[in-house]
Short mmCIF file of C-alpha atoms and ligand atoms in Angstrom, two decimals:
data_model
loop_
_atom_site.label_atom_id
_atom_site.label_comp_id
_atom_site.label_asym_id
_atom_site.label_seq_id
_atom_site.Cartn_x
_atom_site.Cartn_y
_atom_site.Cartn_z
CA MET A 1 -159.09 -82.33 94.56
CA LYS A 2 -161.34 -83.84 91.95
CA ALA A 3 -159.64 -85.13 88.80
CA ILE A 4 -160.45 -87.19 85.71
CA VAL A 5 -158.03 -90.06 85.56
CA VAL A 6 -157.09 -92.74 83.01
CA GLU A 7 -154.63 -95.64 83.06
CA PRO A 8 -153.32 -95.92 79.51
CA PRO A 9 -153.16 -98.26 77.65
CA THR A 10 -156.04 -99.72 79.67
CA ARG A 11 -159.46 -98.51 78.59
CA GLY A 12 -161.75 -96.65 80.97
CA VAL A 13 -161.90 -93.39 82.92
CA THR A 14 -162.69 -92.44 86.53
CA VAL A 15 -163.54 -89.24 88.29
CA LYS A 16 -161.91 -89.29 91.70
CA ASP A 17 -160.28 -87.39 94.50
CA ILE A 18 -156.53 -87.15 94.15
CA ASN A 19 -153.95 -85.78 96.50
CA ILE A 20 -151.74 -83.13 94.87
CA ASN A 21 -149.80 -80.57 96.86
CA ILE A 22 -150.65 -77.07 95.60
CA SER A 23 -149.35 -75.15 98.59
CA THR A 24 -145.82 -74.46 97.35
CA LEU A 25 -144.84 -72.73 94.12
CA ALA A 26 -141.39 -72.45 92.53
CA ASN A 27 -140.38 -68.91 91.51
CA ASP A 28 -141.48 -69.32 87.89
CA GLU A 29 -144.69 -71.23 88.66
CA VAL A 30 -148.34 -70.24 88.71
CA LEU A 31 -151.25 -71.86 90.56
CA ILE A 32 -154.29 -72.03 88.32
CA LYS A 33 -157.92 -72.83 89.05
CA THR A 34 -159.41 -74.76 86.17
CA ILE A 35 -162.44 -73.09 84.59
CA ALA A 36 -163.15 -75.36 81.62
CA THR A 37 -161.62 -78.24 79.70
CA GLY A 38 -162.56 -79.31 76.17
CA ILE A 39 -163.03 -82.89 75.04
CA CYS A 40 -161.73 -84.05 71.67
CA GLY A 41 -161.12 -87.24 69.72
CA THR A 42 -157.70 -87.59 71.33
CA ASP A 43 -159.30 -87.81 74.80
CA ARG A 44 -161.83 -90.37 73.60
CA GLY A 45 -159.02 -92.31 71.91
CA ILE A 46 -157.19 -92.50 75.26
CA VAL A 47 -160.33 -93.47 77.19
CA SER A 48 -161.16 -96.22 74.69
CA GLY A 49 -157.61 -97.57 74.89
CA LEU A 50 -157.14 -97.15 71.13
CA LEU A 51 -154.64 -94.28 71.16
CA LYS A 52 -151.46 -96.26 71.43
CA PHE A 53 -149.03 -93.44 72.20
CA SER A 54 -150.81 -92.34 75.37
CA ARG A 55 -148.86 -93.05 78.56
CA PRO A 56 -148.78 -91.92 82.22
CA PRO A 57 -145.92 -89.80 83.62
CA VAL A 58 -142.74 -91.83 84.27
CA GLY A 59 -143.07 -93.98 87.39
CA LYS A 60 -146.86 -93.59 87.59
CA LYS A 61 -149.79 -95.80 86.64
CA GLU A 62 -152.33 -93.04 86.26
CA LEU A 63 -152.56 -90.06 83.92
CA ILE A 64 -154.75 -87.04 84.58
CA LEU A 65 -156.60 -86.44 81.31
CA GLY A 66 -157.17 -83.10 79.55
CA HIS A 67 -155.15 -81.02 77.12
CA GLU A 68 -157.67 -78.33 76.13
CA GLY A 69 -157.72 -76.12 79.20
CA LEU A 70 -158.77 -72.70 80.42
CA GLY A 71 -158.05 -71.49 83.93
CA GLN A 72 -157.69 -68.49 86.19
CA VAL A 73 -154.55 -67.43 88.05
CA ILE A 74 -154.83 -67.88 91.82
CA GLU A 75 -151.24 -67.50 93.04
CA LEU A 76 -147.93 -66.45 91.48
CA GLY A 77 -144.31 -67.46 92.09
CA SER A 78 -141.95 -64.60 92.98
CA GLU A 79 -140.41 -64.31 89.52
CA VAL A 80 -143.56 -64.41 87.42
CA LYS A 81 -143.63 -61.12 85.51
CA GLY A 82 -146.38 -61.21 82.90
CA LEU A 83 -149.41 -62.46 84.85
CA ARG A 84 -151.56 -61.20 87.71
CA LYS A 85 -154.02 -62.88 90.05
CA GLY A 86 -157.39 -63.22 88.33
CA ASP A 87 -155.93 -63.40 84.78
CA TYR A 88 -157.36 -66.05 82.49
CA VAL A 89 -154.79 -68.40 80.94
CA VAL A 90 -154.67 -71.30 78.49
CA PRO A 91 -151.79 -73.77 78.96
CA ILE A 92 -149.90 -75.07 75.95
CA VAL A 93 -149.89 -78.87 75.59
CA ARG A 94 -146.48 -80.07 74.46
CA ARG A 95 -143.26 -79.69 76.47
CA GLY A 96 -139.97 -80.15 74.62
CA CYS A 97 -137.31 -82.85 74.87
CA GLY A 98 -134.70 -80.29 75.92
CA LYS A 99 -132.28 -81.76 73.37
CA CYS A 100 -133.15 -81.07 69.73
CA SER A 101 -132.75 -77.67 68.08
CA ASN A 102 -136.47 -77.14 67.59
CA CYS A 103 -137.32 -77.85 71.23
CA LEU A 104 -134.47 -75.63 72.43
CA VAL A 105 -136.06 -72.64 70.68
CA GLY A 106 -139.63 -73.29 71.78
CA ARG A 107 -140.71 -75.20 68.68
CA GLN A 108 -141.41 -78.51 70.43
CA ASP A 109 -144.26 -78.98 67.94
CA PHE A 110 -141.42 -79.92 65.54
CA CYS A 111 -139.49 -82.05 68.09
CA GLU A 112 -136.99 -84.31 66.34
CA THR A 113 -136.22 -86.83 69.08
CA GLY A 114 -139.83 -87.68 69.88
CA GLU A 115 -138.94 -87.43 73.57
CA PHE A 116 -141.40 -84.60 74.24
CA VAL A 117 -144.34 -84.96 76.64
CA GLU A 118 -147.90 -83.73 76.13
CA ALA A 119 -150.17 -82.73 79.03
CA GLY A 120 -153.09 -85.09 79.39
CA ILE A 121 -151.88 -87.25 76.50
CA ARG A 122 -148.39 -88.67 77.00
CA GLY A 123 -146.00 -88.51 79.94
CA LEU A 124 -147.46 -85.46 81.70
CA ASP A 125 -150.61 -84.93 83.77
CA GLY A 126 -153.29 -82.84 82.09
CA PHE A 127 -155.81 -80.20 83.08
CA MET A 128 -158.99 -82.13 83.93
CA ARG A 129 -158.67 -81.36 87.65
CA GLU A 130 -159.73 -78.54 89.93
CA TYR A 131 -156.29 -76.90 90.12
CA PHE A 132 -152.95 -77.23 88.37
CA ILE A 133 -149.52 -75.65 88.66
CA ASP A 134 -147.60 -74.66 85.55
CA LYS A 135 -144.62 -72.55 84.58
CA GLU A 136 -145.32 -69.07 83.21
CA ARG A 137 -143.54 -69.95 79.96
CA TYR A 138 -146.24 -72.53 79.17
CA LEU A 139 -149.17 -70.18 79.79
CA VAL A 140 -150.93 -67.97 77.27
CA LYS A 141 -152.75 -64.94 78.68
CA ILE A 142 -156.37 -64.57 77.62
CA PRO A 143 -158.15 -61.21 77.39
CA ASP A 144 -161.27 -61.21 79.62
CA GLU A 145 -163.41 -60.38 76.56
CA ILE A 146 -162.93 -63.86 75.06
CA ARG A 147 -162.96 -66.01 78.20
CA ASP A 148 -166.31 -67.57 77.19
CA ILE A 149 -164.76 -69.09 74.05
CA ALA A 150 -161.10 -69.40 75.07
CA VAL A 151 -161.45 -73.15 75.72
CA LEU A 152 -161.39 -73.39 71.90
CA LEU A 153 -157.88 -71.90 71.77
CA GLU A 154 -155.93 -75.17 71.98
CA PRO A 155 -157.61 -76.82 68.97
CA LEU A 156 -157.47 -73.45 67.16
CA SER A 157 -153.71 -73.19 67.78
CA ASN A 158 -153.25 -76.43 65.81
CA VAL A 159 -155.29 -74.93 62.94
CA VAL A 160 -153.29 -71.68 63.01
CA LYS A 161 -150.06 -73.67 62.78
CA ALA A 162 -151.28 -75.68 59.78
CA TYR A 163 -152.51 -72.50 58.07
CA ASN A 164 -149.14 -70.80 58.57
CA GLU A 165 -147.27 -73.83 57.26
CA LEU A 166 -149.46 -73.89 54.17
CA MET A 167 -148.89 -70.22 53.41
CA PHE A 168 -145.15 -70.63 54.01
CA CYS A 169 -144.96 -73.61 51.63
CA GLN A 170 -147.15 -71.98 48.97
CA ARG A 171 -144.60 -69.18 48.65
CA ARG A 172 -142.85 -71.71 46.38
CA MET A 173 -144.66 -69.83 43.55
CA ILE A 174 -147.30 -67.14 43.19
CA TRP A 175 -150.51 -68.48 44.66
CA TRP A 176 -152.46 -65.32 45.25
CA CYS A 177 -155.03 -64.22 42.69
CA ASN A 178 -154.50 -61.44 40.18
CA ASP A 179 -156.27 -58.94 42.45
CA GLY A 180 -153.70 -59.70 45.16
CA SER A 181 -156.18 -61.60 47.35
CA TYR A 182 -157.07 -65.30 47.71
CA ASN A 183 -160.64 -64.74 46.49
CA CYS A 184 -160.16 -67.06 43.51
CA ARG A 185 -158.97 -70.03 45.63
CA ASN A 186 -161.33 -72.85 46.63
CA VAL A 187 -160.80 -74.88 49.80
CA ALA A 188 -162.60 -78.16 50.56
CA ILE A 189 -162.56 -79.04 54.24
CA ILE A 190 -163.42 -82.66 54.99
CA GLY A 191 -165.24 -82.92 58.31
CA SER A 192 -167.48 -80.51 60.17
CA GLY A 193 -166.28 -81.01 63.74
CA PRO A 194 -164.53 -78.30 65.76
CA ILE A 195 -161.33 -78.53 63.69
CA GLY A 196 -163.22 -78.44 60.38
CA ASN A 197 -165.19 -75.39 61.44
CA LEU A 198 -162.11 -73.58 62.79
CA PHE A 199 -160.28 -74.26 59.51
CA ALA A 200 -163.34 -72.88 57.68
CA MET A 201 -163.20 -69.68 59.74
CA ILE A 202 -159.50 -69.11 59.23
CA PHE A 203 -159.72 -69.59 55.45
CA ILE A 204 -162.83 -67.40 55.17
CA SER A 205 -161.03 -64.71 57.18
CA GLN A 206 -158.18 -64.78 54.69
CA GLY A 207 -160.47 -64.44 51.67
CA PHE A 208 -160.70 -68.05 50.40
CA ASN A 209 -163.93 -69.71 49.18
CA VAL A 210 -164.73 -72.48 51.65
CA TYR A 211 -166.67 -75.72 51.22
CA ILE A 212 -167.29 -77.88 54.30
CA LEU A 213 -167.79 -81.54 53.31
CA ASN A 214 -169.46 -84.37 55.17
CA LYS A 215 -171.27 -87.58 54.24
CA ARG A 216 -174.57 -86.31 55.62
CA ASP A 217 -176.77 -83.25 55.82
CA PRO A 218 -175.63 -80.57 58.25
CA SER A 219 -177.07 -80.43 61.77
CA PRO A 220 -178.97 -77.21 62.57
CA THR A 221 -175.84 -75.89 64.32
CA GLU A 222 -173.62 -76.78 61.36
CA SER A 223 -176.02 -75.00 58.96
CA PHE A 224 -176.07 -71.97 61.21
CA ILE A 225 -172.27 -71.83 61.38
CA ALA A 226 -171.75 -72.34 57.64
CA GLU A 227 -174.26 -69.65 56.78
CA LYS A 228 -173.03 -67.17 59.34
CA ILE A 229 -169.36 -67.45 58.35
CA GLY A 230 -170.09 -67.62 54.61
CA ALA A 231 -169.06 -71.23 53.87
CA THR A 232 -170.97 -73.79 51.77
CA PHE A 233 -171.85 -77.12 53.43
CA ILE A 234 -171.88 -80.05 50.99
CA ASN A 235 -173.33 -83.50 51.67
CA THR A 236 -170.96 -85.53 49.50
CA LEU A 237 -173.41 -88.46 49.31
CA LYS A 238 -175.97 -86.22 47.62
CA SER A 239 -173.91 -83.96 45.40
CA LEU A 240 -170.36 -83.71 44.36
CA THR A 241 -170.70 -80.84 41.98
CA LEU A 242 -167.55 -79.40 43.47
CA THR A 243 -165.72 -76.77 41.50
CA LYS A 244 -162.03 -77.26 40.92
CA LEU A 245 -160.14 -77.06 44.20
CA ASP A 246 -156.92 -75.38 45.24
CA LEU A 247 -156.71 -76.96 48.67
CA ILE A 248 -158.06 -80.00 50.51
CA VAL A 249 -157.96 -80.04 54.31
CA ASP A 250 -158.67 -83.47 55.75
CA THR A 251 -159.82 -83.47 59.36
CA SER A 252 -161.29 -86.99 59.18
CA GLY A 253 -158.18 -89.15 58.95
CA HIS A 254 -159.94 -91.40 56.43
CA PRO A 255 -157.75 -91.82 53.33
CA MET A 256 -160.86 -92.74 51.34
CA ALA A 257 -162.37 -89.36 52.17
CA PHE A 258 -159.62 -87.27 50.56
CA ILE A 259 -157.93 -89.51 47.96
CA PRO A 260 -160.91 -89.41 45.56
CA LEU A 261 -160.87 -85.59 45.74
CA ILE A 262 -157.21 -85.14 44.84
CA ASN A 263 -157.83 -85.16 41.09
CA LYS A 264 -160.11 -82.15 41.58
CA LEU A 265 -157.07 -80.07 42.56
CA ASN A 266 -155.82 -77.31 40.30
CA LYS A 267 -152.15 -77.15 39.46
CA ASN A 268 -149.91 -76.13 42.39
CA GLY A 269 -152.65 -77.13 44.82
CA ALA A 270 -152.17 -78.59 48.29
CA VAL A 271 -153.51 -81.15 50.74
CA ILE A 272 -153.28 -80.65 54.51
CA LEU A 273 -153.59 -83.86 56.51
CA PHE A 274 -154.79 -83.19 60.03
CA GLY A 275 -157.12 -85.99 61.13
CA THR A 276 -155.96 -89.46 62.20
CA THR A 277 -157.70 -92.85 62.54
CA GLY A 278 -156.54 -96.46 62.47
CA GLU A 279 -157.00 -99.61 60.45
CA GLU A 280 -158.14 -98.25 57.13
CA TYR A 281 -156.42 -99.09 53.87
CA ALA A 282 -156.26 -97.21 50.61
CA THR A 283 -154.33 -97.72 47.39
CA LEU A 284 -152.01 -95.16 45.93
CA THR A 285 -152.10 -95.73 42.17
CA ALA A 286 -149.31 -94.83 39.78
CA ASP A 287 -151.81 -92.60 37.94
CA LEU A 288 -152.37 -90.64 41.12
CA VAL A 289 -148.62 -90.34 41.67
CA THR A 290 -148.33 -89.00 38.12
CA PHE A 291 -151.09 -86.48 38.83
CA LEU A 292 -149.33 -85.31 42.01
CA VAL A 293 -146.00 -84.96 40.21
CA GLU A 294 -147.31 -83.32 37.05
CA ASN A 295 -149.31 -80.77 39.00
CA ASN A 296 -146.80 -79.84 41.71
CA ILE A 297 -149.22 -80.96 44.43
CA LEU A 298 -148.02 -80.36 47.99
CA ILE A 299 -149.16 -82.79 50.71
CA PHE A 300 -148.20 -82.30 54.33
CA GLY A 301 -149.23 -83.47 57.78
CA SER A 302 -149.41 -81.13 60.74
CA VAL A 303 -149.63 -81.68 64.49
CA ASN A 304 -149.63 -79.54 67.63
CA ALA A 305 -148.68 -75.84 67.72
CA SER A 306 -146.16 -73.32 69.04
CA LYS A 307 -146.88 -70.75 71.74
CA GLU A 308 -146.93 -68.12 68.99
CA ASP A 309 -149.70 -70.07 67.26
CA PHE A 310 -151.69 -69.83 70.51
CA GLU A 311 -151.04 -66.07 70.63
CA ASN A 312 -152.24 -65.71 67.05
CA GLY A 313 -155.24 -67.85 67.94
CA VAL A 314 -156.13 -65.34 70.66
CA ASN A 315 -156.19 -62.63 67.98
CA PHE A 316 -158.43 -64.72 65.73
CA LEU A 317 -160.87 -65.44 68.59
CA SER A 318 -161.08 -61.72 69.37
CA ILE A 319 -161.71 -60.77 65.74
CA TRP A 320 -164.17 -63.62 65.12
CA LYS A 321 -166.15 -62.78 68.21
CA SER A 322 -167.18 -59.58 66.50
CA ARG A 323 -167.10 -60.76 62.87
CA PHE A 324 -168.99 -64.05 63.36
CA GLN A 325 -170.80 -63.03 66.55
CA THR A 326 -172.29 -66.05 68.37
CA VAL A 327 -170.77 -68.69 66.08
CA LEU A 328 -167.96 -69.61 68.47
CA ASN A 329 -170.34 -69.90 71.42
CA LYS A 330 -172.65 -72.09 69.32
CA MET A 331 -169.74 -74.43 68.64
CA ILE A 332 -169.85 -75.38 72.32
CA THR A 333 -172.80 -77.73 71.96
CA LYS A 334 -172.73 -79.29 75.44
CA VAL A 335 -171.41 -78.36 78.89
CA VAL A 336 -171.14 -81.04 81.60
CA LYS A 337 -169.91 -81.14 85.17
CA PRO A 338 -166.86 -83.33 86.02
CA ASP A 339 -169.11 -85.93 87.66
CA GLU A 340 -171.07 -86.35 84.41
CA SER A 341 -167.97 -86.55 82.25
CA GLU A 342 -167.63 -90.33 81.96
CA SER A 343 -170.51 -90.68 79.51
CA VAL A 344 -169.32 -87.85 77.21
CA LEU A 345 -165.75 -89.19 77.33
CA THR A 346 -166.86 -92.64 76.23
CA LYS A 347 -169.46 -91.61 73.68
CA LYS A 348 -169.88 -88.57 71.48
CA PRO A 349 -173.19 -86.82 72.28
CA ALA A 350 -175.59 -86.44 69.33
CA GLY A 351 -175.08 -83.21 67.40
CA GLU A 352 -171.75 -82.53 69.07
CA ILE A 353 -169.35 -79.96 67.78
CA LYS A 354 -167.46 -79.33 71.03
CA THR A 355 -168.35 -80.72 74.46
CA ILE A 356 -166.71 -79.06 77.44
CA ILE A 357 -166.43 -79.82 81.14
CA SER A 358 -167.14 -76.87 83.40
CA TRP A 359 -165.13 -76.89 86.65
CA VAL A 360 -166.80 -73.88 88.26
C1 BGC B 1 -153.83 -82.01 70.45
C2 BGC B 1 -152.40 -81.71 70.06
C3 BGC B 1 -151.54 -82.93 70.22
C4 BGC B 1 -152.16 -84.07 69.42
C5 BGC B 1 -151.38 -85.36 69.42
C6 BGC B 1 -154.34 -83.22 69.71
O1 BGC B 1 -155.64 -83.53 70.14
O2 BGC B 1 -154.67 -80.92 70.19
O3 BGC B 1 -151.91 -80.64 70.82
O4 BGC B 1 -150.23 -82.69 69.79
O5 BGC B 1 -153.48 -84.32 69.89
O6 BGC B 1 -151.05 -85.84 70.66
ZN1 ZN B 2 -157.70 -81.96 71.43
#
């Protein structure tokens, strides 16, 4: 079958025929035909050789790329209870170490040993191939009604997790407004890629005021999305007439993008760190430390997601499909075939929000 293959830590990517046996299934396994796979910064980091933690499965040289998948069930093992042939499914990415308490209860997104594997990223083959076999426990069932946007579920699951962590941590005091909603709370989201826009949607849905920040004017698609969901897009090079903030969400990974905004935070505010990059330096001044301390500012990083976060993401996609109509479809700015994937895996197409590979 056709697959998209890398050899981390070596840079480069190839589309080639690989020989994988898909004729036998264990009792708890499912054979899945890949429908679509999303491309994100992690994939491009692996292809460019810059993402240092990427590695092939033990004993192999090659890794099949792809962690944002959507597929359709073709065949079921004898003990699979919750799926039928023809069902759409999204696989979760991370598989636990089997040792630490979090992994043992399905919270491998909080693995403590670091010995987990991630499909298409580290130690486990991913979903950029025509077919894959996975265990039922790693598959999230997708209602047919959202199959056109379900390839966005994996990145969304990460956003749902971070949102839930924030709301859990902010129970440290009363953070809701005096009408019992979050209508008085202002969120600045740094970055207008898929993650930035999904964060915008989740905070809008929960009643927050949302500002999407970038160092440029919005593309036509970004303007459309911001307007349709009710967020304000701000070009920070032109204006920084930002109101006081209650939350900063950084999706850029650039310390110099969010550090200068921290002193705009109200008391008891928070910063969610989501993006990552390399080789950039910033200074943490004692004045800033004082500000963080004096104002009870919460800063946390968040990675990956639990299966429950995927399930909640399914609910959000269903609701948003009617509330924001075509917005989620518009986020898919380019669809390519596997044979054309090398160029989009090495370079971000102009105007990209989310590029996907269509396998059907
Ligand atoms: C994926 C996560 C993964 C992370 C780090 C992201 O692109 O969406 O599931 O944990 O990369 O490997
Ligand atoms: Zn990703």
